[in-house]
Amino acid sequence: QVCHGLRTPQLPIWLCSLSGRHGVLFGTDSRLLSDWKTERVFHLYFYNGQREQTKTAHLTIDTHSHPWEEDPCEDPSSPGKRHPPVEMAIRTKWAGATVSWNGTDPFF
């Protein structure tokens, strides 16, 4: 039988399958599960256990960013506009959110 703590996690955690690789996206703020006001700017962490990832990626999510502040000269279909799968997964829950990798190089 599954214990209560596994059925109702105390911290936000998502198991992800991104581009054929598995990873864990999680937060350390339990309020993210119950208080929508904490969804303005918050932190998530991503770890996939692959050799190229030497440490857990610390991501800052801003759900009230302004997409019109992006560089208007850059072509949206250019390679510079390609987003990592983990960002796209985050946007399935928080559409339009911006993701800051806080100094870590985004990996695809």
CSV table of C-alpha atoms in Angstrom, one decimal:
chain,number,residue,atom,x,y,z
A,1,GLN,CA,0.0,0.0,0.0
A,2,VAL,CA,1.2,3.5,-0.9
A,3,CYS,CA,1.8,5.7,2.2
A,4,HIS,CA,0.0,9.0,2.4
A,5,GLY,CA,3.2,11.1,1.9
A,6,LEU,CA,3.7,9.5,-1.6
A,7,ARG,CA,0.1,10.1,-2.6
A,8,THR,CA,0.1,13.8,-1.5
A,9,PRO,CA,3.7,15.1,-1.7
A,10,GLN,CA,4.7,17.9,0.7
A,11,LEU,CA,6.9,19.6,-2.0
A,12,PRO,CA,6.2,20.1,-5.7
A,13,ILE,CA,7.8,17.4,-7.7
A,14,TRP,CA,7.3,16.3,-11.3
A,15,LEU,CA,8.9,13.3,-13.0
A,16,CYS,CA,9.6,14.2,-16.6
A,17,SER,CA,10.3,12.4,-19.8
A,18,LEU,CA,11.9,15.0,-22.1
A,19,SER,CA,13.3,14.1,-25.5
A,20,GLY,CA,13.6,10.4,-24.5
A,21,ARG,CA,15.4,11.2,-21.2
A,22,HIS,CA,14.0,11.1,-17.7
A,23,GLY,CA,14.5,13.8,-15.1
A,24,VAL,CA,13.1,15.3,-12.0
A,25,LEU,CA,11.8,18.8,-11.7
A,26,PHE,CA,11.2,19.9,-8.1
A,27,GLY,CA,10.7,22.9,-5.8
A,28,THR,CA,11.6,23.4,-2.2
A,29,ASP,CA,8.7,25.7,-1.3
A,30,SER,CA,5.6,23.8,-0.2
A,31,ARG,CA,3.5,26.9,-0.6
A,32,LEU,CA,3.7,26.3,-4.4
A,33,LEU,CA,1.3,23.4,-4.0
A,34,SER,CA,-1.4,25.4,-2.2
A,35,ASP,CA,-1.0,29.2,-2.6
A,36,TRP,CA,-1.4,30.5,-6.1
A,37,LYS,CA,0.2,33.8,-5.0
A,38,THR,CA,3.6,32.1,-4.8
A,39,GLU,CA,3.4,31.3,-8.5
A,40,ARG,CA,4.6,34.9,-9.4
A,41,VAL,CA,8.3,34.3,-9.2
A,42,PHE,CA,9.6,31.0,-7.7
A,43,HIS,CA,12.5,28.6,-8.0
A,44,LEU,CA,12.6,25.1,-9.4
A,45,TYR,CA,15.4,22.6,-9.7
A,46,PHE,CA,16.0,20.1,-12.5
A,47,TYR,CA,18.2,17.0,-12.5
A,48,ASN,CA,18.4,14.3,-15.1
A,49,GLY,CA,21.4,12.2,-14.0
A,50,GLN,CA,23.0,12.4,-17.4
A,51,ARG,CA,26.8,12.6,-17.6
A,52,GLU,CA,26.8,16.1,-19.1
A,53,GLN,CA,24.8,17.5,-16.1
A,54,THR,CA,27.4,18.0,-13.4
A,55,LYS,CA,25.0,19.7,-10.9
A,56,THR,CA,21.3,20.3,-10.4
A,57,ALA,CA,20.1,23.2,-12.5
A,58,HIS,CA,18.6,26.0,-10.5
A,59,LEU,CA,15.8,27.7,-12.4
A,60,THR,CA,13.9,30.9,-11.6
A,61,ILE,CA,10.4,31.0,-13.1
A,62,ASP,CA,8.6,34.3,-13.7
A,63,THR,CA,5.0,33.8,-14.6
A,64,HIS,CA,4.3,37.5,-15.0
A,65,SER,CA,7.1,38.4,-17.5
A,66,HIS,CA,6.4,40.5,-20.5
A,67,PRO,CA,7.0,38.7,-23.8
A,68,TRP,CA,6.9,42.0,-25.7
A,69,GLU,CA,10.2,43.0,-24.0
A,70,GLU,CA,12.1,40.3,-26.0
A,71,ASP,CA,14.4,41.5,-28.8
A,72,PRO,CA,12.1,42.4,-31.7
A,73,CYS,CA,14.9,42.1,-34.3
A,74,GLU,CA,15.5,38.4,-33.6
A,75,ASP,CA,13.6,36.1,-35.9
A,76,PRO,CA,11.4,33.7,-33.8
A,77,SER,CA,12.4,30.8,-36.0
A,78,SER,CA,16.1,31.4,-35.6
A,79,PRO,CA,18.2,28.8,-33.6
A,80,GLY,CA,18.6,31.4,-30.9
A,81,LYS,CA,14.8,31.1,-30.2
A,82,ARG,CA,15.0,27.3,-29.6
A,83,HIS,CA,13.9,26.5,-26.1
A,84,PRO,CA,15.1,23.5,-24.0
A,85,PRO,CA,12.5,20.8,-23.4
A,86,VAL,CA,12.5,21.5,-19.7
A,87,GLU,CA,11.4,25.0,-20.4
A,88,MET,CA,8.6,23.8,-22.6
A,89,ALA,CA,7.5,21.4,-19.9
A,90,ILE,CA,7.4,24.2,-17.4
A,91,ARG,CA,5.2,26.2,-19.8
A,92,THR,CA,2.6,23.4,-19.9
A,93,LYS,CA,1.7,24.4,-16.4
A,94,TRP,CA,2.7,28.1,-16.5
A,95,ALA,CA,2.0,29.3,-20.0
A,96,GLY,CA,4.1,32.3,-21.1
A,97,ALA,CA,6.5,32.0,-18.1
A,98,THR,CA,10.1,33.0,-18.6
A,99,VAL,CA,12.8,30.7,-17.3
A,100,SER,CA,16.2,31.9,-16.0
A,101,TRP,CA,18.9,29.3,-15.8
A,102,ASN,CA,20.9,31.4,-13.3
A,103,GLY,CA,24.3,31.0,-14.9
A,104,THR,CA,23.9,27.3,-15.9
A,105,ASP,CA,24.1,26.7,-19.7
A,106,PRO,CA,20.7,25.5,-20.8
A,107,PHE,CA,20.9,21.9,-22.1
A,108,PHE,CA,18.7,20.3,-24.7
